[in-house]
PDB file of C-alpha atoms in Angstrom:
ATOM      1  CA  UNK S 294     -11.460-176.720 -49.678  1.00 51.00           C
ATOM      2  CA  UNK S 295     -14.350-175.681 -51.855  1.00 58.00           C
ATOM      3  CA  UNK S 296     -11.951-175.885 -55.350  1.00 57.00           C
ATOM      4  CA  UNK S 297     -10.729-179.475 -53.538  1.00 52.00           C
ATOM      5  CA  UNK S 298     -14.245-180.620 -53.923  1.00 57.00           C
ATOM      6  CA  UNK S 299     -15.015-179.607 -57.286  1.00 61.00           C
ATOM      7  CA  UNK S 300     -11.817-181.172 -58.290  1.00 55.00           C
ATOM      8  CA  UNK S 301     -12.813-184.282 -56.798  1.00 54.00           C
ATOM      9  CA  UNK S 302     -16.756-184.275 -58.314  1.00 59.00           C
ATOM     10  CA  UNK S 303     -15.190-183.134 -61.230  1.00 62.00           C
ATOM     11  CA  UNK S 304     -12.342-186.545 -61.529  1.00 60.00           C
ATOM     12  CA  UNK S 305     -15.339-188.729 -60.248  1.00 58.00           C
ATOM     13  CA  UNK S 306     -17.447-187.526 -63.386  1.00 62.00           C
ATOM     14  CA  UNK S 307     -14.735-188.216 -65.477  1.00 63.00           C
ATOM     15  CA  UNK S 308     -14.183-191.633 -64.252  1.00 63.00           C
ATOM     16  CA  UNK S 309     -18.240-192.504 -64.843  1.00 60.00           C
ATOM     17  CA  UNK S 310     -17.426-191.070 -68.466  1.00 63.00           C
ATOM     18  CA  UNK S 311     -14.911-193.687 -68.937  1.00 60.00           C
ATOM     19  CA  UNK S 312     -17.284-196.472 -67.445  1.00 60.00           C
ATOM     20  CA  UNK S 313     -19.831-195.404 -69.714  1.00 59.00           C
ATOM     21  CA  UNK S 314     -17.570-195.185 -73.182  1.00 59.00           C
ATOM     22  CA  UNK S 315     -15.537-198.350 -72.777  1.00 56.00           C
ATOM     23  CA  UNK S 316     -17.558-200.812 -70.351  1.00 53.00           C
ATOM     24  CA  UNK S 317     -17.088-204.151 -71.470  1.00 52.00           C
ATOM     25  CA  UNK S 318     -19.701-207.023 -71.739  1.00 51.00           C
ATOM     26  CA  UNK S 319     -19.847-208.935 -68.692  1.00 49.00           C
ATOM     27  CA  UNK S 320     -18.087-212.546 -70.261  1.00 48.00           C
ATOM     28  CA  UNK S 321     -14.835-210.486 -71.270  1.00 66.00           C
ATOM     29  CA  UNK S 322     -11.883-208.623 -70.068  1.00 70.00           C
ATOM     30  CA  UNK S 323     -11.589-205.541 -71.473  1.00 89.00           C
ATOM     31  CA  UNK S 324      -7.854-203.393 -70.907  1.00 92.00           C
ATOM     32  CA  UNK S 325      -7.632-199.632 -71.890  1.00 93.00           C
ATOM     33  CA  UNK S 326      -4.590-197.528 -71.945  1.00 94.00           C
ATOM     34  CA  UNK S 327      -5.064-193.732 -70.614  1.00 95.00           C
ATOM     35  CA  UNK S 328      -2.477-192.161 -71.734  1.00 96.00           C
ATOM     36  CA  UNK S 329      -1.269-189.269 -69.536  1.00 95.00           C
ATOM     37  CA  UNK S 330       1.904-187.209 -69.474  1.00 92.00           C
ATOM     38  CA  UNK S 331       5.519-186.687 -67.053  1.00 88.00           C
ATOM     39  CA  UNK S 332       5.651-188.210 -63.676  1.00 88.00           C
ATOM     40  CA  UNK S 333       6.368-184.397 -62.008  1.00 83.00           C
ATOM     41  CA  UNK S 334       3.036-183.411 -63.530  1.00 84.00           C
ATOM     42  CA  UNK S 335      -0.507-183.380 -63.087  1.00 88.00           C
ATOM     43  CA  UNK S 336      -1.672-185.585 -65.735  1.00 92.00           C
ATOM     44  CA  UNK S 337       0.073-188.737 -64.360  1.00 93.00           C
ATOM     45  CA  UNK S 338      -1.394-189.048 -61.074  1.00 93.00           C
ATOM     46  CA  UNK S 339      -4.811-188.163 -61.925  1.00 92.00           C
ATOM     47  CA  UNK S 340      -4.625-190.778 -64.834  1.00 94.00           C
ATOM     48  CA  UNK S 341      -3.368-193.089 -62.157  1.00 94.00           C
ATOM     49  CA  UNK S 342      -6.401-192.443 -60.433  1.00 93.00           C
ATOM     50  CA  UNK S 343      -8.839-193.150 -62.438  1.00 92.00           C
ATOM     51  CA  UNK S 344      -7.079-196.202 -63.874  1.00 94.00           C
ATOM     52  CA  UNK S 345      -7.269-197.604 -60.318  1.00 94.00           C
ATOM     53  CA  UNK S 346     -11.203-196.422 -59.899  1.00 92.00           C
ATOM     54  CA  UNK S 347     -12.165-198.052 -63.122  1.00 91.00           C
ATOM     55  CA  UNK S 348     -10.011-201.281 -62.912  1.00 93.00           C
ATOM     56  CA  UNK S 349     -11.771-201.708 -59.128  1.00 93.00           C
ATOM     57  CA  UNK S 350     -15.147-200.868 -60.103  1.00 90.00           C
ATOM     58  CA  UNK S 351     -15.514-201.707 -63.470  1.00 90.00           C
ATOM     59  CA  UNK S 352     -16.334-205.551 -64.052  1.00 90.00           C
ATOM     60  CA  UNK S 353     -14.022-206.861 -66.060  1.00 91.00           C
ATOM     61  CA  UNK S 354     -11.862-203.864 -66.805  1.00 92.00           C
ATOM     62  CA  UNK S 355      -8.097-203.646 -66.460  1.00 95.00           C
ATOM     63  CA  UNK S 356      -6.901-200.142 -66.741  1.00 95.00           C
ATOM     64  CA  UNK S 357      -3.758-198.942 -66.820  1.00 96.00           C
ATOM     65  CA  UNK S 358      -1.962-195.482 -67.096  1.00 96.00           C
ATOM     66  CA  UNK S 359       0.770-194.467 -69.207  1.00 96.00           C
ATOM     67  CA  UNK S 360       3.500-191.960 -68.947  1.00 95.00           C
ATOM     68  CA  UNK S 361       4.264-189.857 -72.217  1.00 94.00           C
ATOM     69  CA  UNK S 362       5.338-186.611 -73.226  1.00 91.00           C
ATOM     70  CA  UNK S 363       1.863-185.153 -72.815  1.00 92.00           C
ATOM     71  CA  UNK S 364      -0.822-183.639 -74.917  1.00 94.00           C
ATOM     72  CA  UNK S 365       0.591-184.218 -78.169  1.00 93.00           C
ATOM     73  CA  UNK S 366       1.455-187.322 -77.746  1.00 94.00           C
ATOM     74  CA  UNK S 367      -1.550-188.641 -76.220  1.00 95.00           C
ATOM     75  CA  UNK S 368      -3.395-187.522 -79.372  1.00 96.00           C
ATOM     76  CA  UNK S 369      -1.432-189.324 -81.952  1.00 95.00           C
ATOM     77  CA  UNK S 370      -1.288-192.380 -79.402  1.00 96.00           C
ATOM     78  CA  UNK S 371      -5.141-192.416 -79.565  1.00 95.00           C
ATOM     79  CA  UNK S 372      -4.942-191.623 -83.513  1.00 95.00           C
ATOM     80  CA  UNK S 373      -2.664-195.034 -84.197  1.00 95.00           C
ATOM     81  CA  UNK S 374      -5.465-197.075 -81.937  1.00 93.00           C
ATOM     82  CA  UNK S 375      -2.358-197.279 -78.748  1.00 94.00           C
ATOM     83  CA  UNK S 376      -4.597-195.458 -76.362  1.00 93.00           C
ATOM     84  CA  UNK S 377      -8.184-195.787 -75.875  1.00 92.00           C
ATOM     85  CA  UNK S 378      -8.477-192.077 -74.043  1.00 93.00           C
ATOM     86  CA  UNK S 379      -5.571-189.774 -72.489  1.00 95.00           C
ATOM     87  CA  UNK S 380      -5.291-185.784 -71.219  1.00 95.00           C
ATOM     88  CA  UNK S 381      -5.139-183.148 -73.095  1.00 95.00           C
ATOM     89  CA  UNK S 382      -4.937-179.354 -73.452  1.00 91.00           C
ATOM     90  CA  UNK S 383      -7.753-177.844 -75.124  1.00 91.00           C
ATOM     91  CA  UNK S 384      -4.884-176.091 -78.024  1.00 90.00           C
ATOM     92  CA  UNK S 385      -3.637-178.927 -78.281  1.00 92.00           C
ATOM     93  CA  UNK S 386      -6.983-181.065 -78.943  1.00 94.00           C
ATOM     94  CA  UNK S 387      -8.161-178.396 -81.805  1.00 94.00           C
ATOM     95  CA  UNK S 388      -5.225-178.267 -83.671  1.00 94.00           C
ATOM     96  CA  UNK S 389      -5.274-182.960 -83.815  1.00 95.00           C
ATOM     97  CA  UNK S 390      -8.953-182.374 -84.518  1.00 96.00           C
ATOM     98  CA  UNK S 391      -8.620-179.465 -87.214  1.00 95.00           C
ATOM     99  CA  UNK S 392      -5.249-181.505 -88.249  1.00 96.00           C
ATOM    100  CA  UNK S 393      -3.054-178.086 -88.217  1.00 94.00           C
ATOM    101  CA  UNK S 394       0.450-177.237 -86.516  1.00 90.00           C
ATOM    102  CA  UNK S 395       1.860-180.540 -85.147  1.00 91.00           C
ATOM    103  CA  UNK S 396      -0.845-182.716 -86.618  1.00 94.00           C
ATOM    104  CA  UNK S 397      -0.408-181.422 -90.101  1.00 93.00           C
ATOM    105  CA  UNK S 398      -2.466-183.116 -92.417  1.00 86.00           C
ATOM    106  CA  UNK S 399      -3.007-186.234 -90.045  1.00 93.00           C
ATOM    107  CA  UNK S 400      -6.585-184.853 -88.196  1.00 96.00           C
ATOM    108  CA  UNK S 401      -7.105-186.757 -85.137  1.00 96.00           C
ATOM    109  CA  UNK S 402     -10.956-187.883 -84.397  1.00 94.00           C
ATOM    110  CA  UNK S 403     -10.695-186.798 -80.797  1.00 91.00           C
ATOM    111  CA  UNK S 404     -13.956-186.296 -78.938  1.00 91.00           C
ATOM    112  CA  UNK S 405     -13.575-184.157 -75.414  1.00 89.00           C
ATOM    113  CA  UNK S 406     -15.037-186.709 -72.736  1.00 87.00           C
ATOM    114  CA  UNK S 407     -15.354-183.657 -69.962  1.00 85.00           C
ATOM    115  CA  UNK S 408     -13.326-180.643 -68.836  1.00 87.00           C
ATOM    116  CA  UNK S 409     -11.605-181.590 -65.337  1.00 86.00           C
ATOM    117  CA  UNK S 410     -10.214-178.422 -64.280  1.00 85.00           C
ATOM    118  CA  UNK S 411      -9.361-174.726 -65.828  1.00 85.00           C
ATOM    119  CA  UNK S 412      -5.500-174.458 -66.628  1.00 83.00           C
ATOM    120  CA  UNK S 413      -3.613-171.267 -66.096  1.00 89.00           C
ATOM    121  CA  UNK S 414       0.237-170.740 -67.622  1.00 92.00           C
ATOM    122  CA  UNK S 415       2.595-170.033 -65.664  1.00 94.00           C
ATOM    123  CA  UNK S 416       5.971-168.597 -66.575  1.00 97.00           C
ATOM    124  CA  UNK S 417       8.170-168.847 -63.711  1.00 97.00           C
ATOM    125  CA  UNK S 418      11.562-167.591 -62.910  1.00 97.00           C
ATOM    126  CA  UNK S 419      13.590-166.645 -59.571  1.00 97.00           C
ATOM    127  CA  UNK S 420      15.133-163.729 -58.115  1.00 95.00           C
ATOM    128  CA  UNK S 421      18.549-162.691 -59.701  1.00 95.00           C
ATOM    129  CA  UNK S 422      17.699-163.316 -63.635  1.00 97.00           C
ATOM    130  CA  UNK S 423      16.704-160.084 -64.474  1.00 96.00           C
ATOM    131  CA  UNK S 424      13.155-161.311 -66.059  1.00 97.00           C
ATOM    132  CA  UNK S 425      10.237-159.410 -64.746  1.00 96.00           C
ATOM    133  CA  UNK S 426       8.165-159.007 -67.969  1.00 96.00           C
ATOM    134  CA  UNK S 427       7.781-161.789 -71.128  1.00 96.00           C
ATOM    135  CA  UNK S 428      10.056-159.278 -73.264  1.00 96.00           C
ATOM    136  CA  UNK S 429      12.841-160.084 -70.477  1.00 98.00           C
ATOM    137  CA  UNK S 430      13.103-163.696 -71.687  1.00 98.00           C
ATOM    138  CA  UNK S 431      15.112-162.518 -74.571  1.00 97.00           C
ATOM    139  CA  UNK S 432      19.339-163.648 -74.577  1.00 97.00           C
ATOM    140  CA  UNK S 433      17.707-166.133 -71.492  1.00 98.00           C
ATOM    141  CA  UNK S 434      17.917-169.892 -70.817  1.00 98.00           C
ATOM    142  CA  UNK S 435      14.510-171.105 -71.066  1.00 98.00           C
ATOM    143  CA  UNK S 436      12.147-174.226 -70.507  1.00 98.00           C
ATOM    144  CA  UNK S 437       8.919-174.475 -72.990  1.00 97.00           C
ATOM    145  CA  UNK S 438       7.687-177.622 -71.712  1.00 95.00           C
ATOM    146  CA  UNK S 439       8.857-181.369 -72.851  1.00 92.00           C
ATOM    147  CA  UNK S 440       8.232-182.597 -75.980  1.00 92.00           C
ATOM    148  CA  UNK S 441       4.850-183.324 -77.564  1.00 85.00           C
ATOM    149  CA  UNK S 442       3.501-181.254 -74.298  1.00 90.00           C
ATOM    150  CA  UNK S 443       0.044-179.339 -74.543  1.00 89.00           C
ATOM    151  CA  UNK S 444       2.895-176.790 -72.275  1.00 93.00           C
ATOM    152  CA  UNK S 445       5.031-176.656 -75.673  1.00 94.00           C
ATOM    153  CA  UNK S 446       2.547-175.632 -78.182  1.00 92.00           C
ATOM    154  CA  UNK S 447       1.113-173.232 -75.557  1.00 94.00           C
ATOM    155  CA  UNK S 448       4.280-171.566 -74.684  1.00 96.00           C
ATOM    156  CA  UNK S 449       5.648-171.558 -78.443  1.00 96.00           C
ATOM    157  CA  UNK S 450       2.482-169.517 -79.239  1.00 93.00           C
ATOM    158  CA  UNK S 451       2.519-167.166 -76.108  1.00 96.00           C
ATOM    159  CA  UNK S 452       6.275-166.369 -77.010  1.00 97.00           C
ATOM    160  CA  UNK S 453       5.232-165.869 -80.426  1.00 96.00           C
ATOM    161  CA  UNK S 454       2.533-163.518 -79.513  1.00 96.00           C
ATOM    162  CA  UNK S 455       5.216-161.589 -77.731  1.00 96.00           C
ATOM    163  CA  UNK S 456       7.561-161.460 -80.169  1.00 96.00           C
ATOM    164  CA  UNK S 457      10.088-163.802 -79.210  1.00 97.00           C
ATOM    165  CA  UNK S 458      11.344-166.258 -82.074  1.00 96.00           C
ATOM    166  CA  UNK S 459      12.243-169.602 -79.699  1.00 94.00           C
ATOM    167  CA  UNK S 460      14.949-170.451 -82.334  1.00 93.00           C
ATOM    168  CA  UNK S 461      16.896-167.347 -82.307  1.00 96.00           C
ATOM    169  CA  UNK S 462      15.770-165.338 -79.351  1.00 98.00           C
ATOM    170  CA  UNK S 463      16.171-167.725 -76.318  1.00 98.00           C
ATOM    171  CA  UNK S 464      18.052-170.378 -75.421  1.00 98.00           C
ATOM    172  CA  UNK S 465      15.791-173.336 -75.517  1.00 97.00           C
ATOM    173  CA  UNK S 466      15.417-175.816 -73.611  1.00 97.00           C
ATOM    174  CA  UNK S 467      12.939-178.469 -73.629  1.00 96.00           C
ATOM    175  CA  UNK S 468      12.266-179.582 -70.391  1.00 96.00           C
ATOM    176  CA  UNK S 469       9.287-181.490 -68.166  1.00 91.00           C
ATOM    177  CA  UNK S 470       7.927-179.768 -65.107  1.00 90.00           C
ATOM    178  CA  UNK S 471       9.549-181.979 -62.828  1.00 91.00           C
ATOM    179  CA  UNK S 472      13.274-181.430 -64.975  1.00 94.00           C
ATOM    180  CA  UNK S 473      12.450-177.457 -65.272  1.00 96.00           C
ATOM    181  CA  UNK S 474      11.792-177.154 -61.539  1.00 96.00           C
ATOM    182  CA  UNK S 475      14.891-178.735 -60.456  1.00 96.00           C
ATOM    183  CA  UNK S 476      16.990-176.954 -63.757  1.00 98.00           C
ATOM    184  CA  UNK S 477      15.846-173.323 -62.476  1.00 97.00           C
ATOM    185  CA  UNK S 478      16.900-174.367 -58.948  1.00 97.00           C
ATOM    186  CA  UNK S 479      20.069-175.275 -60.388  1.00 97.00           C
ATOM    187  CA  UNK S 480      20.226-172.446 -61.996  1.00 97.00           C
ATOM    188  CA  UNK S 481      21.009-174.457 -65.511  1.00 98.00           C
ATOM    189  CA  UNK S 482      17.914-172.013 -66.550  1.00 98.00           C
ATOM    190  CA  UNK S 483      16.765-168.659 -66.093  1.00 98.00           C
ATOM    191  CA  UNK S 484      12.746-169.563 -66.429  1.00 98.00           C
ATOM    192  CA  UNK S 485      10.355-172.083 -67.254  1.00 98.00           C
ATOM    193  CA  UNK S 486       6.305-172.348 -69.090  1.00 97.00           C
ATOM    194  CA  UNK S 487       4.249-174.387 -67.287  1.00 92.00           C
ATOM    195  CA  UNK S 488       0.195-175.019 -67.342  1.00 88.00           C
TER     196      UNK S 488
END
């Protein structure tokens, strides 16, 4: 219950934040877009959230939030001026702001707004695939997170790090949380990276 309650001061902190950056003069509307990430994860609903806090409390504000692929893509969203704030993984954030990796040569001018909560990857798997260890994922059918994920970048670099080329040594897939949960159950994969 204790973590419960940070979380919440935490979200509630964030959401002042927001009031604070992009409160609008009292004679206009103002809408904002927070971009977020997959319905099955955590972005989405917490975006959701504070979209619904701000457009209640906020005179004259109408946000909204919007599903995308995550990190990544919330970054170059607020880069082309389509999102006024979204989530995003602290690898993720550096490399827009140093404009390195997937944001090579187009720096984003991303300021960090607050830290909600601590992430922790996870690499998951079930009994009967033979993968105890991160060298096991070799030869295996595996999820690195969807597309322009803060999940993707992380896993690509903790894979690296252990000597696994994604390209050649797994089979790759490129999968949501929601899709990789229900994939592994399915058994269409042996494992899955999720943060």
């Amino acid at each position: 219950e204790g973590s419960m309650q940070a979380y919440a001061r935490a979200a509630l902190a964030a959401i002042a934040a927001w009031a604070l950056v992009a409160t609008p003069s009292q004679a206009q509307q103002s809408r904002i877009s927070i971009t977020t990430g997959g319905t099955g994860g955590v972005y989405y609903p917490l975006g959701g959230g504070m979209a619904n806090i701000l457009s209640k409390y906020v005179p004259g504000m109408h946000a909204t939030a919007e599903v995308t692929g995550g990190s990544v893509d919330n970054l170059k969203l607020i880069s082309a001026g389509k999102s006024e704030g979204g989530f995003s993984m602290v690898d993720a954030a550096w490399d827009g702001y140093k404009g390195q990796d997937k944001f090579k040569d187009a720096p984003v001018a991303a300021r960090t707004l607050m830290v909600l909560y601590p992430n922790r990857m996870q690499v998951v798997t079930v009994e009967g695939t033979g993968i105890g260890k991160l060298s096991d994922l070799k030869g295996k059918r595996v999820s690195t997170g969807s597309p322009g994920s803060g999940v993707e970048v992380m896993a690509l670099r903790v894979l690296e790090a252990a000597g696994i080329d994604p390209k050649k040594d797994i089979k790759q897939e490129r999968l949501g949380a929601a899709e990789s949960v229900n994939a592994i159950k399915d058994r269409k994969i042996d494992a899955f990276f999720w943060v």
